[in-house]
């Protein structure tokens, strides 16, 4: 049911069930693993109709190597004087409290935020999240892919500093507002998901990393690269079979990717390998699951997946599943 609030100033009828406020969030991190940390965070507070009320930004000292400097631009020197996460946790919480967390690939941002709060022996005051990738799909926006830059371009929002948390949050806030109004006009149910506090997190010593790169090219083969060589080690676990919808990923499952991802593809692959999954470069009858944000595209992988009956999930679901990969049966290694 729509509220009767259509006026010259508020031309869009508004669903009564919609949230009363939003916190549009972006975090930059040292990577995607469970022991990775936040290096910067930004929040744009929006009212019920998506108008900006306030914004906030902070650097965070991750107490470790900053990871992919070529992506977020934050070096050890820049972060050395920044506050630790427990020192900004209360202020961060004030920006989130009573609001729906909105992010582009919200499962990732929420998992990183929740783990930081768990390490700080606290809980983020967030009950629901909204992923703008999921909302774009619900609205059937004609986007070429699900990157933030594509959503921004669709609405004519100019991105000034990609992978800077404050600018990414601004861009997302400006792109979320018209999406929210489109949803309201259609009386669309928003794709809200519950935010469960995480109790599974890592506080152990991180593997030493350096942000080695050559110009703007990543130096994967170099001994000082923060990531392992692109030549992947063999997965130590046997393939347990196909992924089943509604269940968890299991160590040893063969995962293939197709098309663009909003998170750097190689970072996704690294995290999957760390979780005990096998990265497949092609789709076969043995593939456990195909990850793609565009399942209807006629690529070789999606075509084969359809012919083999291979399960297909999108990136947001995959990132969420990566947080809870089930150990191989009996701890078996191949």
mmCIF file of C-alpha atoms in Angstrom:
data_model
loop_
_atom_site.group_PDB
_atom_site.id
_atom_site.type_symbol
_atom_site.label_atom_id
_atom_site.label_comp_id
_atom_site.label_asym_id
_atom_site.label_seq_id
_atom_site.Cartn_x
_atom_site.Cartn_y
_atom_site.Cartn_z
ATOM 1 C CA UNK A 1 0.000 0.000 0.000
ATOM 2 C CA UNK A 2 1.271 3.479 -0.881
ATOM 3 C CA UNK A 3 1.197 6.431 1.438
ATOM 4 C CA UNK A 4 -0.758 9.382 0.040
ATOM 5 C CA UNK A 5 2.189 11.798 0.105
ATOM 6 C CA UNK A 6 2.256 12.908 -3.511
ATOM 7 C CA UNK A 7 2.907 16.650 -3.619
ATOM 8 C CA UNK A 8 4.844 19.071 -5.796
ATOM 9 C CA UNK A 9 7.867 18.565 -3.567
ATOM 10 C CA UNK A 10 7.365 14.805 -3.236
ATOM 11 C CA UNK A 11 5.947 13.631 -6.560
ATOM 12 C CA UNK A 12 6.584 9.939 -5.943
ATOM 13 C CA UNK A 13 3.952 7.987 -3.964
ATOM 14 C CA UNK A 14 5.842 6.185 -1.229
ATOM 15 C CA UNK A 15 5.349 2.588 -0.015
ATOM 16 C CA UNK A 16 4.572 2.651 3.698
ATOM 17 C CA UNK A 17 6.743 -0.425 4.286
ATOM 18 C CA UNK A 18 9.943 1.194 3.005
ATOM 19 C CA UNK A 19 12.752 1.920 5.524
ATOM 20 C CA UNK A 20 12.950 5.311 7.241
ATOM 21 C CA UNK A 21 16.621 5.832 6.507
ATOM 22 C CA UNK A 22 19.682 4.394 4.777
ATOM 23 C CA UNK A 23 23.426 4.281 5.364
ATOM 24 C CA UNK A 24 25.233 4.022 2.031
ATOM 25 C CA UNK A 25 28.570 2.410 2.811
ATOM 26 C CA UNK A 26 31.835 1.700 1.059
ATOM 27 C CA UNK A 27 34.920 0.103 2.607
ATOM 28 C CA UNK A 28 38.345 -0.412 1.080
ATOM 29 C CA UNK A 29 40.229 -3.421 2.396
ATOM 30 C CA UNK A 30 43.575 -5.223 2.407
ATOM 31 C CA UNK A 31 41.984 -8.108 0.509
ATOM 32 C CA UNK A 32 39.119 -10.599 0.697
ATOM 33 C CA UNK A 33 40.265 -13.252 3.175
ATOM 34 C CA UNK A 34 38.962 -13.703 6.694
ATOM 35 C CA UNK A 35 42.069 -12.110 8.180
ATOM 36 C CA UNK A 36 41.905 -9.078 5.868
ATOM 37 C CA UNK A 37 41.152 -5.671 7.317
ATOM 38 C CA UNK A 38 39.423 -2.397 6.484
ATOM 39 C CA UNK A 39 41.761 0.469 5.488
ATOM 40 C CA UNK A 40 39.121 3.147 4.882
ATOM 41 C CA UNK A 41 35.381 3.540 5.337
ATOM 42 C CA UNK A 42 32.743 6.039 4.257
ATOM 43 C CA UNK A 43 29.065 6.454 5.061
ATOM 44 C CA UNK A 44 26.456 8.659 3.396
ATOM 45 C CA UNK A 45 23.343 8.956 5.550
ATOM 46 C CA UNK A 46 20.142 9.236 3.503
ATOM 47 C CA UNK A 47 16.581 9.904 4.573
ATOM 48 C CA UNK A 48 13.611 7.725 3.637
ATOM 49 C CA UNK A 49 13.506 9.160 0.093
ATOM 50 C CA UNK A 50 17.231 8.972 -0.532
ATOM 51 C CA UNK A 51 18.167 12.584 0.167
ATOM 52 C CA UNK A 52 21.622 13.097 1.682
ATOM 53 C CA UNK A 53 21.606 14.080 5.347
ATOM 54 C CA UNK A 54 25.274 13.721 6.210
ATOM 55 C CA UNK A 55 28.490 12.025 5.174
ATOM 56 C CA UNK A 56 31.553 10.709 7.002
ATOM 57 C CA UNK A 57 34.924 9.240 6.054
ATOM 58 C CA UNK A 58 37.881 7.795 7.903
ATOM 59 C CA UNK A 59 41.139 6.005 7.276
ATOM 60 C CA UNK A 60 41.778 2.903 9.381
ATOM 61 C CA UNK A 61 45.155 1.490 10.364
ATOM 62 C CA UNK A 62 44.881 -2.229 9.480
ATOM 63 C CA UNK A 63 47.942 -3.150 11.572
ATOM 64 C CA UNK A 64 49.303 -5.042 8.589
ATOM 65 C CA UNK A 65 50.372 -4.537 4.984
ATOM 66 C CA UNK A 66 47.692 -2.524 3.120
ATOM 67 C CA UNK A 67 47.425 -5.039 0.288
ATOM 68 C CA UNK A 68 46.450 -3.841 -3.220
ATOM 69 C CA UNK A 69 47.779 -0.269 -3.085
ATOM 70 C CA UNK A 70 47.312 -0.036 -6.863
ATOM 71 C CA UNK A 71 43.550 -0.300 -6.249
ATOM 72 C CA UNK A 72 42.862 1.850 -3.175
ATOM 73 C CA UNK A 73 46.028 4.008 -3.189
ATOM 74 C CA UNK A 74 46.562 3.766 0.576
ATOM 75 C CA UNK A 75 50.167 3.017 1.499
ATOM 76 C CA UNK A 76 51.644 1.926 4.815
ATOM 77 C CA UNK A 77 52.991 5.448 5.308
ATOM 78 C CA UNK A 78 49.537 6.990 4.792
ATOM 79 C CA UNK A 79 47.854 4.537 7.156
ATOM 80 C CA UNK A 80 50.473 4.444 9.909
ATOM 81 C CA UNK A 81 48.975 7.446 11.729
ATOM 82 C CA UNK A 82 45.339 6.476 11.141
ATOM 83 C CA UNK A 83 43.116 5.318 14.020
ATOM 84 C CA UNK A 84 42.640 1.626 14.725
ATOM 85 C CA UNK A 85 39.186 0.194 14.053
ATOM 86 C CA UNK A 86 38.190 0.014 17.759
ATOM 87 C CA UNK A 87 38.911 3.750 17.945
ATOM 88 C CA UNK A 88 36.390 4.575 15.212
ATOM 89 C CA UNK A 89 33.883 1.786 15.941
ATOM 90 C CA UNK A 90 31.539 3.971 18.012
ATOM 91 C CA UNK A 91 31.463 6.789 15.456
ATOM 92 C CA UNK A 92 30.936 4.291 12.653
ATOM 93 C CA UNK A 93 28.090 2.729 14.627
ATOM 94 C CA UNK A 94 26.374 6.102 15.087
ATOM 95 C CA UNK A 95 26.292 6.482 11.298
ATOM 96 C CA UNK A 96 24.735 3.030 10.837
ATOM 97 C CA UNK A 97 22.288 2.804 13.715
ATOM 98 C CA UNK A 98 18.625 2.572 12.821
ATOM 99 C CA UNK A 99 19.327 2.500 9.083
ATOM 100 C CA UNK A 100 19.451 -0.057 6.312
ATOM 101 C CA UNK A 101 23.022 -0.605 5.144
ATOM 102 C CA UNK A 102 23.268 -0.016 1.384
ATOM 103 C CA UNK A 103 26.319 -1.127 -0.599
ATOM 104 C CA UNK A 104 27.301 -2.331 -4.034
ATOM 105 C CA UNK A 105 27.763 -6.063 -3.415
ATOM 106 C CA UNK A 106 26.554 -5.583 0.147
ATOM 107 C CA UNK A 107 27.435 -9.118 1.246
ATOM 108 C CA UNK A 108 31.127 -8.241 0.977
ATOM 109 C CA UNK A 109 30.954 -4.865 2.738
ATOM 110 C CA UNK A 110 28.801 -6.296 5.507
ATOM 111 C CA UNK A 111 31.104 -9.291 6.078
ATOM 112 C CA UNK A 112 34.169 -7.023 6.392
ATOM 113 C CA UNK A 113 32.369 -4.608 8.743
ATOM 114 C CA UNK A 114 30.921 -7.408 10.867
ATOM 115 C CA UNK A 115 34.325 -9.060 11.292
ATOM 116 C CA UNK A 116 35.938 -5.783 12.327
ATOM 117 C CA UNK A 117 33.277 -5.323 14.992
ATOM 118 C CA UNK A 118 33.738 -8.933 16.116
ATOM 119 C CA UNK A 119 37.474 -8.329 16.557
ATOM 120 C CA UNK A 120 36.643 -5.209 18.566
ATOM 121 C CA UNK A 121 34.324 -7.323 20.789
ATOM 122 C CA UNK A 122 31.357 -5.295 19.593
ATOM 123 C CA UNK A 123 28.392 -5.605 17.229
ATOM 124 C CA UNK A 124 27.483 -3.275 14.389
ATOM 125 C CA UNK A 125 23.974 -1.828 14.950
ATOM 126 C CA UNK A 126 22.679 -2.988 11.571
ATOM 127 C CA UNK A 127 19.682 -5.270 11.115
ATOM 128 C CA UNK A 128 19.169 -5.175 7.359
ATOM 129 C CA UNK A 129 21.197 -4.579 4.214
ATOM 130 C CA UNK A 130 20.316 -3.770 0.617
ATOM 131 C CA UNK A 131 22.568 -4.666 -2.284
ATOM 132 C CA UNK A 132 22.358 -2.234 -5.203
ATOM 133 C CA UNK A 133 23.323 -5.041 -7.581
ATOM 134 C CA UNK A 134 20.234 -6.962 -6.463
ATOM 135 C CA UNK A 135 18.086 -3.820 -6.698
ATOM 136 C CA UNK A 136 19.321 -3.139 -10.245
ATOM 137 C CA UNK A 137 18.300 -6.664 -11.211
ATOM 138 C CA UNK A 138 14.871 -6.238 -9.629
ATOM 139 C CA UNK A 139 14.434 -3.007 -11.597
ATOM 140 C CA UNK A 140 15.730 -4.696 -14.760
ATOM 141 C CA UNK A 141 18.044 -1.778 -15.486
ATOM 142 C CA UNK A 142 19.688 -2.083 -18.926
ATOM 143 C CA UNK A 143 23.258 -2.282 -17.600
ATOM 144 C CA UNK A 144 26.114 -3.914 -19.557
ATOM 145 C CA UNK A 145 27.446 -5.409 -16.303
ATOM 146 C CA UNK A 146 27.092 -4.978 -12.561
ATOM 147 C CA UNK A 147 30.052 -2.730 -11.869
ATOM 148 C CA UNK A 148 29.476 0.473 -9.907
ATOM 149 C CA UNK A 149 30.781 2.518 -12.837
ATOM 150 C CA UNK A 150 28.050 1.089 -15.071
ATOM 151 C CA UNK A 151 25.311 1.915 -12.568
ATOM 152 C CA UNK A 152 26.750 5.424 -12.202
ATOM 153 C CA UNK A 153 26.911 5.929 -15.971
ATOM 154 C CA UNK A 154 23.293 4.801 -16.333
ATOM 155 C CA UNK A 155 22.176 7.674 -14.096
ATOM 156 C CA UNK A 156 24.755 10.181 -15.335
ATOM 157 C CA UNK A 157 26.671 10.231 -12.045
ATOM 158 C CA UNK A 158 30.289 11.307 -12.515
ATOM 159 C CA UNK A 159 32.838 9.152 -10.710
ATOM 160 C CA UNK A 160 35.854 11.229 -9.666
ATOM 161 C CA UNK A 161 38.043 8.833 -7.660
ATOM 162 C CA UNK A 162 37.215 5.174 -8.204
ATOM 163 C CA UNK A 163 38.125 2.941 -5.241
ATOM 164 C CA UNK A 164 38.275 5.902 -2.869
ATOM 165 C CA UNK A 165 35.724 5.020 -0.185
ATOM 166 C CA UNK A 166 34.239 8.512 0.130
ATOM 167 C CA UNK A 167 33.782 9.035 -3.605
ATOM 168 C CA UNK A 168 32.494 5.494 -4.170
ATOM 169 C CA UNK A 169 29.942 6.043 -1.377
ATOM 170 C CA UNK A 170 28.927 9.398 -2.904
ATOM 171 C CA UNK A 171 28.505 7.869 -6.343
ATOM 172 C CA UNK A 172 26.469 5.010 -4.941
ATOM 173 C CA UNK A 173 24.273 7.380 -2.911
ATOM 174 C CA UNK A 174 23.526 9.449 -6.019
ATOM 175 C CA UNK A 175 22.786 6.334 -8.076
ATOM 176 C CA UNK A 176 20.733 4.687 -5.326
ATOM 177 C CA UNK A 177 18.315 7.629 -5.036
ATOM 178 C CA UNK A 178 16.792 7.294 -8.549
ATOM 179 C CA UNK A 179 16.718 3.504 -8.192
ATOM 180 C CA UNK A 180 14.836 3.900 -4.922
ATOM 181 C CA UNK A 181 12.312 6.210 -6.586
ATOM 182 C CA UNK A 182 11.846 3.805 -9.496
ATOM 183 C CA UNK A 183 11.178 1.032 -7.004
ATOM 184 C CA UNK A 184 8.706 3.218 -5.099
ATOM 185 C CA UNK A 185 6.782 4.133 -8.254
ATOM 186 C CA UNK A 186 6.469 0.447 -9.081
ATOM 187 C CA UNK A 187 5.589 -0.371 -5.460
ATOM 188 C CA UNK A 188 8.443 -2.875 -5.667
ATOM 189 C CA UNK A 189 9.407 -4.847 -2.607
ATOM 190 C CA UNK A 190 12.998 -3.915 -1.798
ATOM 191 C CA UNK A 191 15.501 -6.832 -1.746
ATOM 192 C CA UNK A 192 16.334 -6.465 1.954
ATOM 193 C CA UNK A 193 18.387 -9.146 3.693
ATOM 194 C CA UNK A 194 19.039 -9.686 7.389
ATOM 195 C CA UNK A 195 22.459 -8.757 8.788
ATOM 196 C CA UNK A 196 23.582 -11.458 11.183
ATOM 197 C CA UNK A 197 26.571 -10.578 13.408
ATOM 198 C CA UNK A 198 29.574 -12.749 12.598
ATOM 199 C CA UNK A 199 31.333 -14.814 15.218
ATOM 200 C CA UNK A 200 33.805 -16.383 12.779
ATOM 201 C CA UNK A 201 36.825 -14.176 12.215
ATOM 202 C CA UNK A 202 40.608 -14.318 12.152
ATOM 203 C CA UNK A 203 42.973 -12.321 14.316
ATOM 204 C CA UNK A 204 46.070 -14.344 13.582
ATOM 205 C CA UNK A 205 49.226 -12.978 11.992
ATOM 206 C CA UNK A 206 48.709 -12.201 8.347
ATOM 207 C CA UNK A 207 50.976 -13.611 5.706
ATOM 208 C CA UNK A 208 53.525 -10.879 4.961
ATOM 209 C CA UNK A 209 52.568 -8.934 1.854
ATOM 210 C CA UNK A 210 54.034 -6.101 -0.078
ATOM 211 C CA UNK A 211 52.241 -3.966 -2.607
ATOM 212 C CA UNK A 212 54.582 -4.824 -5.456
ATOM 213 C CA UNK A 213 53.627 -3.644 -8.925
ATOM 214 C CA UNK A 214 55.267 -2.293 -12.044
ATOM 215 C CA UNK A 215 53.713 0.987 -13.083
ATOM 216 C CA UNK A 216 50.008 0.211 -13.223
ATOM 217 C CA UNK A 217 50.573 -3.472 -13.979
ATOM 218 C CA UNK A 218 50.455 -5.984 -11.186
ATOM 219 C CA UNK A 219 53.666 -7.945 -10.796
ATOM 220 C CA UNK A 220 52.181 -11.375 -10.149
ATOM 221 C CA UNK A 221 55.313 -13.312 -10.927
ATOM 222 C CA UNK A 222 57.570 -11.124 -8.797
ATOM 223 C CA UNK A 223 58.770 -12.371 -5.431
ATOM 224 C CA UNK A 224 57.559 -9.154 -3.813
ATOM 225 C CA UNK A 225 53.984 -9.405 -5.091
ATOM 226 C CA UNK A 226 51.441 -9.449 -2.290
ATOM 227 C CA UNK A 227 49.519 -12.180 -4.053
ATOM 228 C CA UNK A 228 50.704 -15.629 -5.086
ATOM 229 C CA UNK A 229 51.778 -16.435 -8.612
ATOM 230 C CA UNK A 230 48.996 -16.799 -11.181
ATOM 231 C CA UNK A 231 50.065 -20.438 -11.551
ATOM 232 C CA UNK A 232 47.606 -21.956 -9.122
ATOM 233 C CA UNK A 233 48.519 -24.825 -6.807
ATOM 234 C CA UNK A 234 46.437 -27.962 -7.176
ATOM 235 C CA UNK A 235 43.372 -28.058 -4.934
ATOM 236 C CA UNK A 236 44.137 -30.536 -2.121
ATOM 237 C CA UNK A 237 40.516 -31.688 -1.736
ATOM 238 C CA UNK A 238 38.475 -34.076 -3.898
ATOM 239 C CA UNK A 239 35.510 -32.657 -5.776
ATOM 240 C CA UNK A 240 32.378 -33.319 -3.654
ATOM 241 C CA UNK A 241 30.052 -32.647 -6.581
ATOM 242 C CA UNK A 242 27.694 -29.866 -7.531
ATOM 243 C CA UNK A 243 26.561 -26.966 -5.396
ATOM 244 C CA UNK A 244 22.939 -27.242 -4.246
ATOM 245 C CA UNK A 245 20.815 -24.099 -3.995
ATOM 246 C CA UNK A 246 20.224 -23.037 -0.410
ATOM 247 C CA UNK A 247 23.182 -25.038 0.902
ATOM 248 C CA UNK A 248 26.851 -24.158 1.483
ATOM 249 C CA UNK A 249 29.908 -24.499 -0.695
ATOM 250 C CA UNK A 250 32.164 -27.422 0.237
ATOM 251 C CA UNK A 251 35.950 -27.527 0.014
ATOM 252 C CA UNK A 252 37.035 -29.106 -3.254
ATOM 253 C CA UNK A 253 34.126 -27.759 -5.303
ATOM 254 C CA UNK A 254 35.079 -26.613 -8.795
ATOM 255 C CA UNK A 255 34.124 -22.954 -9.346
ATOM 256 C CA UNK A 256 34.140 -21.199 -12.728
ATOM 257 C CA UNK A 257 33.604 -17.489 -13.416
ATOM 258 C CA UNK A 258 32.066 -15.798 -16.448
ATOM 259 C CA UNK A 259 31.791 -12.102 -17.294
ATOM 260 C CA UNK A 260 32.531 -8.990 -15.253
ATOM 261 C CA UNK A 261 32.638 -8.923 -11.466
ATOM 262 C CA UNK A 262 32.381 -5.837 -9.280
ATOM 263 C CA UNK A 263 35.205 -7.141 -7.072
ATOM 264 C CA UNK A 264 38.555 -7.657 -8.785
ATOM 265 C CA UNK A 265 38.365 -11.147 -10.332
ATOM 266 C CA UNK A 266 41.779 -12.247 -9.117
ATOM 267 C CA UNK A 267 40.962 -11.187 -5.565
ATOM 268 C CA UNK A 268 37.823 -13.327 -5.731
ATOM 269 C CA UNK A 269 39.847 -16.267 -7.030
ATOM 270 C CA UNK A 270 42.463 -15.837 -4.299
ATOM 271 C CA UNK A 271 39.839 -15.886 -1.586
ATOM 272 C CA UNK A 272 38.145 -18.924 -3.104
ATOM 273 C CA UNK A 273 41.443 -20.817 -3.139
ATOM 274 C CA UNK A 274 42.163 -19.809 0.453
ATOM 275 C CA UNK A 275 38.760 -21.287 1.358
ATOM 276 C CA UNK A 276 39.705 -24.613 -0.260
ATOM 277 C CA UNK A 277 37.840 -24.308 -3.560
ATOM 278 C CA UNK A 278 39.148 -25.254 -6.997
ATOM 279 C CA UNK A 279 39.176 -22.525 -9.666
ATOM 280 C CA UNK A 280 38.185 -23.959 -13.034
ATOM 281 C CA UNK A 281 39.112 -22.084 -16.193
ATOM 282 C CA UNK A 282 36.293 -23.707 -18.172
ATOM 283 C CA UNK A 283 32.922 -25.350 -17.573
ATOM 284 C CA UNK A 284 32.593 -29.122 -17.785
ATOM 285 C CA UNK A 285 30.297 -31.781 -16.362
ATOM 286 C CA UNK A 286 32.507 -31.758 -13.254
ATOM 287 C CA UNK A 287 32.016 -28.023 -12.574
ATOM 288 C CA UNK A 288 30.265 -27.520 -9.230
ATOM 289 C CA UNK A 289 28.984 -23.992 -9.868
ATOM 290 C CA UNK A 290 29.289 -21.112 -12.330
ATOM 291 C CA UNK A 291 29.491 -17.576 -10.938
ATOM 292 C CA UNK A 292 28.201 -14.861 -13.265
ATOM 293 C CA UNK A 293 26.329 -11.578 -12.972
ATOM 294 C CA UNK A 294 24.825 -12.060 -16.420
ATOM 295 C CA UNK A 295 23.438 -15.603 -16.673
ATOM 296 C CA UNK A 296 21.532 -14.819 -19.885
ATOM 297 C CA UNK A 297 24.611 -13.792 -21.858
ATOM 298 C CA UNK A 298 25.521 -16.236 -24.652
ATOM 299 C CA UNK A 299 29.084 -16.870 -23.503
ATOM 300 C CA UNK A 300 30.728 -20.264 -23.928
ATOM 301 C CA UNK A 301 30.662 -20.871 -20.180
ATOM 302 C CA UNK A 302 27.004 -19.952 -19.638
ATOM 303 C CA UNK A 303 25.971 -21.971 -22.695
ATOM 304 C CA UNK A 304 27.851 -25.035 -21.413
ATOM 305 C CA UNK A 305 26.446 -24.539 -17.916
ATOM 306 C CA UNK A 306 22.911 -24.615 -19.310
ATOM 307 C CA UNK A 307 23.631 -27.722 -21.375
ATOM 308 C CA UNK A 308 25.217 -29.568 -18.438
ATOM 309 C CA UNK A 309 22.689 -28.377 -15.865
ATOM 310 C CA UNK A 310 25.467 -26.707 -13.874
ATOM 311 C CA UNK A 311 24.139 -24.505 -11.031
ATOM 312 C CA UNK A 312 24.559 -20.757 -11.642
ATOM 313 C CA UNK A 313 24.818 -18.087 -8.914
ATOM 314 C CA UNK A 314 25.676 -14.404 -8.987
ATOM 315 C CA UNK A 315 28.683 -12.684 -7.428
ATOM 316 C CA UNK A 316 26.851 -11.366 -4.363
ATOM 317 C CA UNK A 317 25.635 -14.852 -3.440
ATOM 318 C CA UNK A 318 29.105 -16.297 -4.043
ATOM 319 C CA UNK A 319 30.784 -13.738 -1.754
ATOM 320 C CA UNK A 320 28.291 -14.536 0.982
ATOM 321 C CA UNK A 321 28.856 -18.282 0.570
ATOM 322 C CA UNK A 322 32.627 -17.797 0.768
ATOM 323 C CA UNK A 323 32.213 -16.719 4.391
ATOM 324 C CA UNK A 324 31.028 -20.191 5.380
ATOM 325 C CA UNK A 325 32.699 -22.827 3.174
ATOM 326 C CA UNK A 326 32.145 -26.289 4.675
ATOM 327 C CA UNK A 327 35.299 -28.386 5.351
ATOM 328 C CA UNK A 328 35.893 -31.352 3.051
ATOM 329 C CA UNK A 329 34.186 -34.520 4.288
ATOM 330 C CA UNK A 330 36.448 -36.212 6.813
ATOM 331 C CA UNK A 331 39.141 -33.614 6.143
ATOM 332 C CA UNK A 332 40.177 -35.660 3.095
ATOM 333 C CA UNK A 333 42.852 -34.349 0.806
ATOM 334 C CA UNK A 334 43.350 -35.617 -2.695
#
